[in-house]
PDB file of C-alpha atoms in Angstrom:
ATOM      1  CA  MET A   1       0.006   0.040   0.090  1.00  0.00           C
ATOM      2  CA  PHE A   2       1.403   3.329  -1.145  1.00  0.00           C
ATOM      3  CA  ALA A   3       1.643   6.341   1.215  1.00  0.00           C
ATOM      4  CA  GLU A   4      -1.095   8.831   0.928  1.00  0.00           C
ATOM      5  CA  THR A   5       0.086  12.474   1.015  1.00  0.00           C
ATOM      6  CA  VAL A   6      -1.359  15.659   2.151  1.00  0.00           C
ATOM      7  CA  LEU A   7       0.256  18.545   0.647  1.00  0.00           C
ATOM      8  CA  HIS A   8       1.189  21.419   2.821  1.00  0.00           C
ATOM      9  CA  GLU A   9       4.775  22.144   1.594  1.00  0.00           C
ATOM     10  CA  PRO A  10       5.274  23.978  -1.745  1.00  0.00           C
ATOM     11  CA  GLU A  11       6.043  21.543  -4.676  1.00  0.00           C
ATOM     12  CA  LEU A  12       8.288  22.130  -7.745  1.00  0.00           C
ATOM     13  CA  ASP A  13       8.205  20.684 -11.123  1.00  0.00           C
ATOM     14  CA  LEU A  14      11.707  19.889 -12.194  1.00  0.00           C
ATOM     15  CA  VAL A  15      13.076  18.818 -15.492  1.00  0.00           C
ATOM     16  CA  VAL A  16      15.525  15.785 -15.577  1.00  0.00           C
ATOM     17  CA  ARG A  17      18.465  17.466 -17.530  1.00  0.00           C
ATOM     18  CA  SER A  18      20.838  14.622 -17.340  1.00  0.00           C
ATOM     19  CA  ALA A  19      21.010  10.911 -15.911  1.00  0.00           C
ATOM     20  CA  ARG A  20      24.058   8.819 -15.727  1.00  0.00           C
ATOM     21  CA  ALA A  21      25.204   5.540 -14.246  1.00  0.00           C
ATOM     22  CA  GLU A  22      27.648   6.345 -11.264  1.00  0.00           C
ATOM     23  CA  SER A  23      28.352   2.656 -10.603  1.00  0.00           C
ATOM     24  CA  ASP A  24      26.837  -0.722 -11.034  1.00  0.00           C
ATOM     25  CA  GLY A  25      23.225  -0.289  -9.954  1.00  0.00           C
ATOM     26  CA  VAL A  26      23.302   3.385  -8.980  1.00  0.00           C
ATOM     27  CA  ARG A  27      21.936   6.146 -11.422  1.00  0.00           C
ATOM     28  CA  SER A  28      22.045   9.725 -10.773  1.00  0.00           C
ATOM     29  CA  LEU A  29      19.734  12.430 -11.994  1.00  0.00           C
ATOM     30  CA  GLU A  30      20.297  16.294 -12.523  1.00  0.00           C
ATOM     31  CA  LEU A  31      16.992  18.130 -11.732  1.00  0.00           C
ATOM     32  CA  THR A  32      16.694  21.768 -13.021  1.00  0.00           C
ATOM     33  CA  PRO A  33      13.679  24.163 -13.067  1.00  0.00           C
ATOM     34  CA  VAL A  34      11.299  23.976 -15.881  1.00  0.00           C
ATOM     35  CA  ASN A  35      11.924  27.764 -16.806  1.00  0.00           C
ATOM     36  CA  ASP A  36      15.570  28.776 -17.342  1.00  0.00           C
ATOM     37  CA  GLY A  37      16.929  31.262 -14.962  1.00  0.00           C
ATOM     38  CA  GLU A  38      14.753  30.131 -12.000  1.00  0.00           C
ATOM     39  CA  ARG A  39      16.708  29.460  -8.725  1.00  0.00           C
ATOM     40  CA  LEU A  40      16.037  26.499  -6.515  1.00  0.00           C
ATOM     41  CA  PRO A  41      15.537  26.712  -2.659  1.00  0.00           C
ATOM     42  CA  ARG A  42      18.760  26.601  -0.563  1.00  0.00           C
ATOM     43  CA  TRP A  43      19.699  23.529   1.003  1.00  0.00           C
ATOM     44  CA  THR A  44      22.283  22.301   3.464  1.00  0.00           C
ATOM     45  CA  PRO A  45      24.335  19.028   3.652  1.00  0.00           C
ATOM     46  CA  GLY A  46      22.157  16.066   4.714  1.00  0.00           C
ATOM     47  CA  ALA A  47      18.990  17.311   3.187  1.00  0.00           C
ATOM     48  CA  HIS A  48      16.688  15.167   1.027  1.00  0.00           C
ATOM     49  CA  ILE A  49      13.748  15.799  -1.051  1.00  0.00           C
ATOM     50  CA  ASP A  50      10.495  13.923  -1.632  1.00  0.00           C
ATOM     51  CA  VAL A  51      10.355  12.809  -5.367  1.00  0.00           C
ATOM     52  CA  MET A  52       6.612  11.949  -6.638  1.00  0.00           C
ATOM     53  CA  LEU A  53       6.742   9.151  -9.235  1.00  0.00           C
ATOM     54  CA  GLY A  54       3.701   8.629 -11.567  1.00  0.00           C
ATOM     55  CA  THR A  55       0.341  10.217 -10.938  1.00  0.00           C
ATOM     56  CA  GLY A  56      -3.050   9.256  -9.599  1.00  0.00           C
ATOM     57  CA  PRO A  57      -3.897   7.229  -6.434  1.00  0.00           C
ATOM     58  CA  ASN A  58      -0.963   4.679  -7.058  1.00  0.00           C
ATOM     59  CA  ALA A  59       1.692   7.316  -7.358  1.00  0.00           C
ATOM     60  CA  LEU A  60       4.896   6.681  -5.416  1.00  0.00           C
ATOM     61  CA  VAL A  61       6.413   9.120  -3.065  1.00  0.00           C
ATOM     62  CA  ARG A  62      10.085   8.344  -2.144  1.00  0.00           C
ATOM     63  CA  GLN A  63      12.874  10.410  -0.328  1.00  0.00           C
ATOM     64  CA  TYR A  64      16.338  10.762  -1.785  1.00  0.00           C
ATOM     65  CA  SER A  65      19.425  12.676  -0.543  1.00  0.00           C
ATOM     66  CA  LEU A  66      20.614  15.731  -2.264  1.00  0.00           C
ATOM     67  CA  CYS A  67      24.264  14.876  -3.275  1.00  0.00           C
ATOM     68  CA  GLY A  68      25.441  17.949  -5.348  1.00  0.00           C
ATOM     69  CA  ASP A  69      26.983  21.202  -4.433  1.00  0.00           C
ATOM     70  CA  THR A  70      24.847  23.392  -2.096  1.00  0.00           C
ATOM     71  CA  ALA A  71      26.344  26.364  -3.817  1.00  0.00           C
ATOM     72  CA  THR A  72      24.623  25.342  -7.008  1.00  0.00           C
ATOM     73  CA  VAL A  73      21.238  27.222  -7.240  1.00  0.00           C
ATOM     74  CA  ASP A  74      20.017  26.166 -10.567  1.00  0.00           C
ATOM     75  CA  SER A  75      20.213  22.303 -10.172  1.00  0.00           C
ATOM     76  CA  TRP A  76      19.777  19.510  -7.787  1.00  0.00           C
ATOM     77  CA  GLN A  77      21.256  16.012  -7.909  1.00  0.00           C
ATOM     78  CA  ILE A  78      20.008  12.722  -6.463  1.00  0.00           C
ATOM     79  CA  ALA A  79      21.386   9.296  -6.793  1.00  0.00           C
ATOM     80  CA  VAL A  80      19.275   5.998  -6.655  1.00  0.00           C
ATOM     81  CA  LEU A  81      20.313   2.476  -5.900  1.00  0.00           C
ATOM     82  CA  ARG A  82      18.276  -0.068  -7.826  1.00  0.00           C
ATOM     83  CA  THR A  83      17.437  -2.598  -5.255  1.00  0.00           C
ATOM     84  CA  THR A  84      16.150  -6.162  -5.766  1.00  0.00           C
ATOM     85  CA  ASP A  85      13.419  -5.857  -3.028  1.00  0.00           C
ATOM     86  CA  SER A  86      12.392  -2.500  -4.559  1.00  0.00           C
ATOM     87  CA  ARG A  87       8.841  -1.244  -3.588  1.00  0.00           C
ATOM     88  CA  GLY A  88       8.583   0.424  -6.990  1.00  0.00           C
ATOM     89  CA  GLY A  89      10.720   3.609  -6.711  1.00  0.00           C
ATOM     90  CA  SER A  90      14.089   2.529  -7.590  1.00  0.00           C
ATOM     91  CA  GLN A  91      12.786   0.529 -10.376  1.00  0.00           C
ATOM     92  CA  TYR A  92      10.780   3.496 -11.734  1.00  0.00           C
ATOM     93  CA  ILE A  93      13.766   5.703 -11.579  1.00  0.00           C
ATOM     94  CA  HIS A  94      16.083   3.292 -13.341  1.00  0.00           C
ATOM     95  CA  GLU A  95      13.548   2.072 -15.959  1.00  0.00           C
ATOM     96  CA  ARG A  96      11.187   4.990 -16.629  1.00  0.00           C
ATOM     97  CA  ILE A  97      12.744   8.221 -15.935  1.00  0.00           C
ATOM     98  CA  GLN A  98      14.277   9.698 -19.022  1.00  0.00           C
ATOM     99  CA  VAL A  99      16.101  12.951 -19.832  1.00  0.00           C
ATOM    100  CA  GLY A 100      13.538  15.753 -20.532  1.00  0.00           C
ATOM    101  CA  ASP A 101      10.784  14.186 -18.236  1.00  0.00           C
ATOM    102  CA  VAL A 102       9.251  16.390 -15.689  1.00  0.00           C
ATOM    103  CA  VAL A 103       9.181  15.489 -12.127  1.00  0.00           C
ATOM    104  CA  ARG A 104       7.381  16.788  -9.068  1.00  0.00           C
ATOM    105  CA  VAL A 105       9.406  17.120  -5.946  1.00  0.00           C
ATOM    106  CA  ARG A 106       8.812  18.572  -2.447  1.00  0.00           C
ATOM    107  CA  GLY A 107      11.328  20.074   0.158  1.00  0.00           C
ATOM    108  CA  PRO A 108      14.242  20.077   0.832  1.00  0.00           C
ATOM    109  CA  ARG A 109      13.883  18.862   4.348  1.00  0.00           C
ATOM    110  CA  ASN A 110      16.947  18.214   6.691  1.00  0.00           C
ATOM    111  CA  HIS A 111      16.972  15.530   9.434  1.00  0.00           C
ATOM    112  CA  PHE A 112      20.613  14.855   9.108  1.00  0.00           C
ATOM    113  CA  ALA A 113      22.167  18.294   9.553  1.00  0.00           C
ATOM    114  CA  LEU A 114      25.846  18.807   9.731  1.00  0.00           C
ATOM    115  CA  ALA A 115      26.912  20.373  13.063  1.00  0.00           C
ATOM    116  CA  GLY A 116      30.194  22.184  13.564  1.00  0.00           C
ATOM    117  CA  SER A 117      33.155  20.409  14.873  1.00  0.00           C
ATOM    118  CA  PRO A 118      36.875  20.493  14.512  1.00  0.00           C
ATOM    119  CA  ARG A 119      37.043  16.925  13.439  1.00  0.00           C
ATOM    120  CA  TYR A 120      34.699  14.503  11.650  1.00  0.00           C
ATOM    121  CA  LEU A 121      34.784  10.722  10.760  1.00  0.00           C
ATOM    122  CA  PHE A 122      32.224   9.818   8.119  1.00  0.00           C
ATOM    123  CA  ILE A 123      31.323   6.255   7.496  1.00  0.00           C
ATOM    124  CA  ALA A 124      29.365   5.299   4.469  1.00  0.00           C
ATOM    125  CA  GLY A 125      27.905   2.000   3.273  1.00  0.00           C
ATOM    126  CA  GLY A 126      26.784   1.774  -0.393  1.00  0.00           C
ATOM    127  CA  ILE A 127      24.249   4.373  -1.279  1.00  0.00           C
ATOM    128  CA  GLY A 128      24.632   5.929   2.030  1.00  0.00           C
ATOM    129  CA  ILE A 129      27.530   7.861   0.479  1.00  0.00           C
ATOM    130  CA  THR A 130      25.007  10.259  -1.046  1.00  0.00           C
ATOM    131  CA  PRO A 131      24.256  12.661   1.837  1.00  0.00           C
ATOM    132  CA  ILE A 132      27.984  12.509   2.951  1.00  0.00           C
ATOM    133  CA  LEU A 133      29.273  13.882  -0.263  1.00  0.00           C
ATOM    134  CA  PRO A 134      28.147  17.493   0.281  1.00  0.00           C
ATOM    135  CA  MET A 135      29.164  17.235   3.933  1.00  0.00           C
ATOM    136  CA  ILE A 136      32.824  16.557   2.795  1.00  0.00           C
ATOM    137  CA  THR A 137      32.635  19.578   0.586  1.00  0.00           C
ATOM    138  CA  GLU A 138      31.460  21.856   3.396  1.00  0.00           C
ATOM    139  CA  VAL A 139      33.919  20.626   6.111  1.00  0.00           C
ATOM    140  CA  GLU A 140      36.856  20.738   3.656  1.00  0.00           C
ATOM    141  CA  ALA A 141      36.003  24.287   2.784  1.00  0.00           C
ATOM    142  CA  ALA A 142      35.774  25.183   6.488  1.00  0.00           C
ATOM    143  CA  GLY A 143      39.294  23.820   7.174  1.00  0.00           C
ATOM    144  CA  ALA A 144      38.102  21.019   9.490  1.00  0.00           C
ATOM    145  CA  ASP A 145      40.036  17.723   9.770  1.00  0.00           C
ATOM    146  CA  TRP A 146      37.939  14.683   8.319  1.00  0.00           C
ATOM    147  CA  HIS A 147      38.270  11.222   7.258  1.00  0.00           C
ATOM    148  CA  LEU A 148      35.852   9.055   5.235  1.00  0.00           C
ATOM    149  CA  VAL A 149      35.598   5.427   5.273  1.00  0.00           C
ATOM    150  CA  TYR A 150      33.324   4.042   2.408  1.00  0.00           C
ATOM    151  CA  GLY A 151      32.349   0.451   2.057  1.00  0.00           C
ATOM    152  CA  GLY A 152      30.727  -1.392  -0.627  1.00  0.00           C
ATOM    153  CA  ARG A 153      30.174  -4.779  -1.997  1.00  0.00           C
ATOM    154  CA  ASN A 154      32.876  -4.289  -4.492  1.00  0.00           C
ATOM    155  CA  ARG A 155      34.450  -1.338  -6.483  1.00  0.00           C
ATOM    156  CA  ASP A 156      32.091  -1.651  -9.228  1.00  0.00           C
ATOM    157  CA  SER A 157      29.124  -1.139  -6.952  1.00  0.00           C
ATOM    158  CA  MET A 158      30.688   2.060  -5.243  1.00  0.00           C
ATOM    159  CA  ALA A 159      29.222   5.225  -6.541  1.00  0.00           C
ATOM    160  CA  PHE A 160      30.964   8.592  -6.893  1.00  0.00           C
ATOM    161  CA  VAL A 161      34.626   7.229  -6.428  1.00  0.00           C
ATOM    162  CA  ASP A 162      35.736   9.496  -9.024  1.00  0.00           C
ATOM    163  CA  ARG A 163      34.469  12.437  -7.080  1.00  0.00           C
ATOM    164  CA  LEU A 164      36.355  11.335  -4.112  1.00  0.00           C
ATOM    165  CA  ALA A 165      39.653  10.863  -5.861  1.00  0.00           C
ATOM    166  CA  ALA A 166      40.397  14.526  -5.222  1.00  0.00           C
ATOM    167  CA  HIS A 167      40.661  13.763  -1.517  1.00  0.00           C
ATOM    168  CA  SER A 168      42.390  10.204  -1.764  1.00  0.00           C
ATOM    169  CA  GLU A 169      44.546  10.932   1.280  1.00  0.00           C
ATOM    170  CA  LYS A 170      41.262  11.481   3.387  1.00  0.00           C
ATOM    171  CA  VAL A 171      39.366   8.654   1.957  1.00  0.00           C
ATOM    172  CA  THR A 172      39.560   4.959   2.736  1.00  0.00           C
ATOM    173  CA  LEU A 173      37.681   2.617   0.267  1.00  0.00           C
ATOM    174  CA  VAL A 174      36.615  -0.704   1.643  1.00  0.00           C
ATOM    175  CA  PRO A 175      35.345  -2.907  -1.027  1.00  0.00           C
ATOM    176  CA  GLN A 176      34.211  -5.898   0.949  1.00  0.00           C
ATOM    177  CA  ASP A 177      35.206  -8.527  -1.672  1.00  0.00           C
ATOM    178  CA  GLU A 178      38.841  -7.246  -1.336  1.00  0.00           C
ATOM    179  CA  ARG A 179      39.211  -6.215   2.303  1.00  0.00           C
ATOM    180  CA  GLY A 180      36.248  -7.496   4.027  1.00  0.00           C
ATOM    181  CA  PRO A 181      33.934  -5.485   6.190  1.00  0.00           C
ATOM    182  CA  ILE A 182      34.883  -2.072   7.538  1.00  0.00           C
ATOM    183  CA  ASP A 183      36.857  -2.583  10.715  1.00  0.00           C
ATOM    184  CA  LEU A 184      34.682  -0.784  13.250  1.00  0.00           C
ATOM    185  CA  ASP A 185      36.651  -1.796  16.273  1.00  0.00           C
ATOM    186  CA  ALA A 186      39.839   0.159  14.864  1.00  0.00           C
ATOM    187  CA  LEU A 187      37.607   3.315  13.967  1.00  0.00           C
ATOM    188  CA  LEU A 188      35.520   3.458  16.891  1.00  0.00           C
ATOM    189  CA  GLY A 189      36.962   1.446  19.752  1.00  0.00           C
ATOM    190  CA  THR A 190      38.461   4.321  21.285  1.00  0.00           C
ATOM    191  CA  PRO A 191      36.550   7.539  21.652  1.00  0.00           C
ATOM    192  CA  GLU A 192      38.155  10.530  19.877  1.00  0.00           C
ATOM    193  CA  PRO A 193      37.884  13.924  21.367  1.00  0.00           C
ATOM    194  CA  ASP A 194      36.137  16.905  19.550  1.00  0.00           C
ATOM    195  CA  THR A 195      35.142  14.366  16.998  1.00  0.00           C
ATOM    196  CA  LEU A 196      31.516  13.798  15.396  1.00  0.00           C
ATOM    197  CA  VAL A 197      30.755  10.605  13.795  1.00  0.00           C
ATOM    198  CA  TYR A 198      28.376  10.727  10.685  1.00  0.00           C
ATOM    199  CA  CYS A 199      27.040   7.436   9.351  1.00  0.00           C
ATOM    200  CA  CYS A 200      24.537   6.573   6.614  1.00  0.00           C
ATOM    201  CA  GLY A 201      24.146   3.042   5.058  1.00  0.00           C
ATOM    202  CA  PRO A 202      22.289  -0.137   5.451  1.00  0.00           C
ATOM    203  CA  ALA A 203      20.545  -1.101   8.755  1.00  0.00           C
ATOM    204  CA  GLY A 204      23.325  -3.690   9.787  1.00  0.00           C
ATOM    205  CA  LEU A 205      26.024  -1.156   9.490  1.00  0.00           C
ATOM    206  CA  LEU A 206      24.258   1.611  11.404  1.00  0.00           C
ATOM    207  CA  ASP A 207      23.190  -0.841  14.197  1.00  0.00           C
ATOM    208  CA  ALA A 208      26.944  -1.918  14.492  1.00  0.00           C
ATOM    209  CA  VAL A 209      28.229   1.671  14.476  1.00  0.00           C
ATOM    210  CA  GLU A 210      25.704   2.672  17.146  1.00  0.00           C
ATOM    211  CA  ALA A 211      26.879  -0.316  19.364  1.00  0.00           C
ATOM    212  CA  LYS A 212      30.443   0.722  18.920  1.00  0.00           C
ATOM    213  CA  CYS A 213      29.718   4.203  19.776  1.00  0.00           C
ATOM    214  CA  ARG A 214      28.044   3.550  23.060  1.00  0.00           C
ATOM    215  CA  SER A 215      31.254   4.507  24.951  1.00  0.00           C
ATOM    216  CA  TRP A 216      31.455   7.823  22.948  1.00  0.00           C
ATOM    217  CA  PRO A 217      29.688  10.965  23.999  1.00  0.00           C
ATOM    218  CA  SER A 218      25.811  10.651  23.307  1.00  0.00           C
ATOM    219  CA  SER A 219      26.105  13.679  21.078  1.00  0.00           C
ATOM    220  CA  ALA A 220      29.044  12.372  18.908  1.00  0.00           C
ATOM    221  CA  LEU A 221      27.101  10.022  16.586  1.00  0.00           C
ATOM    222  CA  ARG A 222      24.659  11.236  13.892  1.00  0.00           C
ATOM    223  CA  VAL A 223      23.115   8.546  11.699  1.00  0.00           C
ATOM    224  CA  GLU A 224      20.395   8.535   8.911  1.00  0.00           C
ATOM    225  CA  ARG A 225      18.396   5.393   8.099  1.00  0.00           C
ATOM    226  CA  PHE A 226      16.829   4.383   4.784  1.00  0.00           C
ATOM    227  CA  ALA A 227      14.532   1.891   6.432  1.00  0.00           C
ATOM    228  CA  PRO A 228      12.030   1.864   9.567  1.00  0.00           C
ATOM    229  CA  VAL A 229      13.196   0.788  12.882  1.00  0.00           C
ATOM    230  CA  ALA A 230      11.992  -2.684  13.771  1.00  0.00           C
ATOM    231  CA  THR A 231       9.281  -2.732  16.484  1.00  0.00           C
ATOM    232  CA  ASP A 232       8.816  -6.371  16.815  1.00  0.00           C
ATOM    233  CA  GLY A 233       6.890  -7.140  19.931  1.00  0.00           C
ATOM    234  CA  ALA A 234       5.993  -3.408  20.535  1.00  0.00           C
ATOM    235  CA  GLU A 235       2.542  -3.345  22.095  1.00  0.00           C
ATOM    236  CA  ASN A 236      -0.072  -0.955  20.439  1.00  0.00           C
ATOM    237  CA  ARG A 237      -2.225   0.677  23.029  1.00  0.00           C
ATOM    238  CA  ALA A 238      -5.328   2.878  22.484  1.00  0.00           C
ATOM    239  CA  PHE A 239      -4.800   6.530  23.710  1.00  0.00           C
ATOM    240  CA  THR A 240      -6.302  10.009  23.670  1.00  0.00           C
ATOM    241  CA  VAL A 241      -4.712  12.726  21.454  1.00  0.00           C
ATOM    242  CA  VAL A 242      -5.674  16.314  22.010  1.00  0.00           C
ATOM    243  CA  LEU A 243      -5.289  18.581  18.979  1.00  0.00           C
ATOM    244  CA  GLN A 244      -4.756  22.045  20.504  1.00  0.00           C
ATOM    245  CA  ARG A 245      -5.178  24.300  17.518  1.00  0.00           C
ATOM    246  CA  SER A 246      -8.008  22.187  16.075  1.00  0.00           C
ATOM    247  CA  GLY A 247      -9.907  21.980  19.369  1.00  0.00           C
ATOM    248  CA  LEU A 248     -10.292  18.274  18.982  1.00  0.00           C
ATOM    249  CA  THR A 249      -9.953  15.374  21.494  1.00  0.00           C
ATOM    250  CA  LEU A 250      -9.682  11.918  19.471  1.00  0.00           C
ATOM    251  CA  THR A 251      -9.066   8.431  20.525  1.00  0.00           C
ATOM    252  CA  VAL A 252      -6.188   6.534  18.616  1.00  0.00           C
ATOM    253  CA  PRO A 253      -7.062   2.943  18.691  1.00  0.00           C
ATOM    254  CA  SER A 254      -4.453   0.212  18.833  1.00  0.00           C
ATOM    255  CA  ASP A 255      -4.679  -0.586  15.087  1.00  0.00           C
ATOM    256  CA  LYS A 256      -4.312   2.969  13.933  1.00  0.00           C
ATOM    257  CA  SER A 257      -1.838   5.770  13.826  1.00  0.00           C
ATOM    258  CA  ILE A 258      -2.206   9.505  15.005  1.00  0.00           C
ATOM    259  CA  TYR A 259      -1.785  10.467  11.296  1.00  0.00           C
ATOM    260  CA  SER A 260      -4.667   8.236  10.074  1.00  0.00           C
ATOM    261  CA  VAL A 261      -6.927   9.342  12.832  1.00  0.00           C
ATOM    262  CA  CYS A 262      -6.458  12.970  12.055  1.00  0.00           C
ATOM    263  CA  ARG A 263      -7.116  12.250   8.351  1.00  0.00           C
ATOM    264  CA  GLU A 264     -10.232  10.511   9.218  1.00  0.00           C
ATOM    265  CA  ASN A 265     -11.329  13.596  11.219  1.00  0.00           C
ATOM    266  CA  ASP A 266     -10.628  16.023   8.606  1.00  0.00           C
ATOM    267  CA  VAL A 267      -7.447  17.380  10.196  1.00  0.00           C
ATOM    268  CA  SER A 268      -4.947  18.613   7.544  1.00  0.00           C
ATOM    269  CA  VAL A 269      -1.694  16.862   8.283  1.00  0.00           C
ATOM    270  CA  LEU A 270       1.158  15.968   6.141  1.00  0.00           C
ATOM    271  CA  ALA A 271       2.761  12.608   5.480  1.00  0.00           C
ATOM    272  CA  SER A 272       4.889  10.669   2.868  1.00  0.00           C
ATOM    273  CA  CYS A 273       6.655   7.590   3.937  1.00  0.00           C
ATOM    274  CA  LEU A 274       4.245   6.470   6.761  1.00  0.00           C
ATOM    275  CA  GLU A 275       7.412   4.538   8.089  1.00  0.00           C
ATOM    276  CA  GLY A 276       9.072   7.073  10.255  1.00  0.00           C
ATOM    277  CA  ILE A 277      12.015   7.598   8.156  1.00  0.00           C
ATOM    278  CA  CYS A 278      11.363  10.819   6.128  1.00  0.00           C
ATOM    279  CA  GLY A 279      10.411  13.396   8.684  1.00  0.00           C
ATOM    280  CA  THR A 280       7.518  14.810   6.771  1.00  0.00           C
ATOM    281  CA  CYS A 281       4.953  14.362   9.604  1.00  0.00           C
ATOM    282  CA  GLU A 282       7.154  15.632  12.396  1.00  0.00           C
ATOM    283  CA  THR A 283       4.771  17.535  14.766  1.00  0.00           C
ATOM    284  CA  GLU A 284       5.345  19.481  17.997  1.00  0.00           C
ATOM    285  CA  VAL A 285       4.393  17.976  21.223  1.00  0.00           C
ATOM    286  CA  LEU A 286       2.839  20.153  23.936  1.00  0.00           C
ATOM    287  CA  ASP A 287       2.125  17.583  26.751  1.00  0.00           C
ATOM    288  CA  GLY A 288       2.455  13.903  27.271  1.00  0.00           C
ATOM    289  CA  GLU A 289       5.080  11.336  26.903  1.00  0.00           C
ATOM    290  CA  VAL A 290       5.952  10.058  23.322  1.00  0.00           C
ATOM    291  CA  GLU A 291       6.870   6.325  22.587  1.00  0.00           C
ATOM    292  CA  HIS A 292       9.186   7.125  19.742  1.00  0.00           C
ATOM    293  CA  ARG A 293       9.407   4.664  16.819  1.00  0.00           C
ATOM    294  CA  ASP A 294      10.927   6.624  14.146  1.00  0.00           C
ATOM    295  CA  ALA A 295      14.325   6.305  12.564  1.00  0.00           C
ATOM    296  CA  ILE A 296      15.052  10.047  12.498  1.00  0.00           C
ATOM    297  CA  LEU A 297      15.342  11.493  16.109  1.00  0.00           C
ATOM    298  CA  ASP A 298      18.505  10.942  18.047  1.00  0.00           C
ATOM    299  CA  GLU A 299      18.743  10.128  21.786  1.00  0.00           C
ATOM    300  CA  ASP A 300      18.724  13.704  22.835  1.00  0.00           C
ATOM    301  CA  GLU A 301      15.787  14.723  20.615  1.00  0.00           C
ATOM    302  CA  ARG A 302      13.770  11.908  21.928  1.00  0.00           C
ATOM    303  CA  ALA A 303      14.511  12.696  25.458  1.00  0.00           C
ATOM    304  CA  SER A 304      13.530  16.183  24.917  1.00  0.00           C
ATOM    305  CA  ASN A 305      10.011  15.075  24.045  1.00  0.00           C
ATOM    306  CA  THR A 306       9.329  18.271  21.871  1.00  0.00           C
ATOM    307  CA  THR A 307       8.555  16.584  18.670  1.00  0.00           C
ATOM    308  CA  MET A 308       7.202  13.224  17.112  1.00  0.00           C
ATOM    309  CA  MET A 309       6.625  11.380  13.996  1.00  0.00           C
ATOM    310  CA  ILE A 310       2.790  10.855  13.948  1.00  0.00           C
ATOM    311  CA  CYS A 311       2.759   8.310  11.324  1.00  0.00           C
ATOM    312  CA  VAL A 312       4.452   5.586  13.621  1.00  0.00           C
ATOM    313  CA  SER A 313       5.250   7.042  17.060  1.00  0.00           C
ATOM    314  CA  ARG A 314       2.645   6.605  19.880  1.00  0.00           C
ATOM    315  CA  CYS A 315       1.916   7.473  23.454  1.00  0.00           C
ATOM    316  CA  HIS A 316       3.638   6.053  26.575  1.00  0.00           C
ATOM    317  CA  GLY A 317       0.629   6.982  28.744  1.00  0.00           C
ATOM    318  CA  ASP A 318      -2.979   7.882  28.127  1.00  0.00           C
ATOM    319  CA  LYS A 319      -2.825  11.323  26.521  1.00  0.00           C
ATOM    320  CA  LEU A 320      -0.705  13.268  24.170  1.00  0.00           C
ATOM    321  CA  THR A 321      -1.542  17.048  23.368  1.00  0.00           C
ATOM    322  CA  LEU A 322      -0.118  18.149  19.922  1.00  0.00           C
ATOM    323  CA  ASP A 323       0.250  21.374  17.983  1.00  0.00           C
ATOM    324  CA  LEU A 324      -2.316  20.505  15.420  1.00  0.00           C
TER     325      LEU A 324
END
């Protein structure tokens, strides 16, 4: 079942100006305004956009990281891995999108923002290199110390290696068929002072990095996930949600989300992935304790209890009050 989307954010129609293979299985698209001379919204490293693929009730909405240069105001670049278990998005982009096509996008939005630091360790696995690329450009320009460890199945599968060649002394490539998996013990076994760790890639890599960073300061690790967090065994309890601005008090049953209950009651809310990975539905929490089930907020953000993703997260108690 594809996500239903309510549109609150402005949308843009962009033209596919170029498309190219960046590696075995990865295709990049350059997107530009339909009208020459128009400028695109500014964005920061770590940002992604929603891409709407197709039309009608079965249209797909997928999120892809911007991987070009933040200083470029007339084009955006995304790169998409074709996956064998595709839900339709990667297959659509690899097989159906052609140069000259117009695609509708929404954003940019950033839940993987680059924070200031004198030193960075970037760890990327596979297509997880995409949000890291503009981060490298920014920290290099700022004069910060940084190192990238980039793993993939093999060299042919690793996108943008040519783009990274200019930083060869700061980049370690780890093709698994040649060198095995990334040695996380060597990288993360001893916490490094004044260092932020940014990691993006498959769930297995992220889980392993999070485990190795438990001895680091809690704010040192920043991750971005492309898949929802497993909630096997989590109990869904009914609770009450108070929508402060709408003046409504609603019951959220055990088999429905806050988002779906809002929609059923004609409350205008925005969502896209419905899996807690894109951040479109992030909503301010005014009162009550959230049971976070998203893959976006870090431990400090969860502890602050100030926002939640209403497509997946629930209530620890009996009632939540939201700024809706």
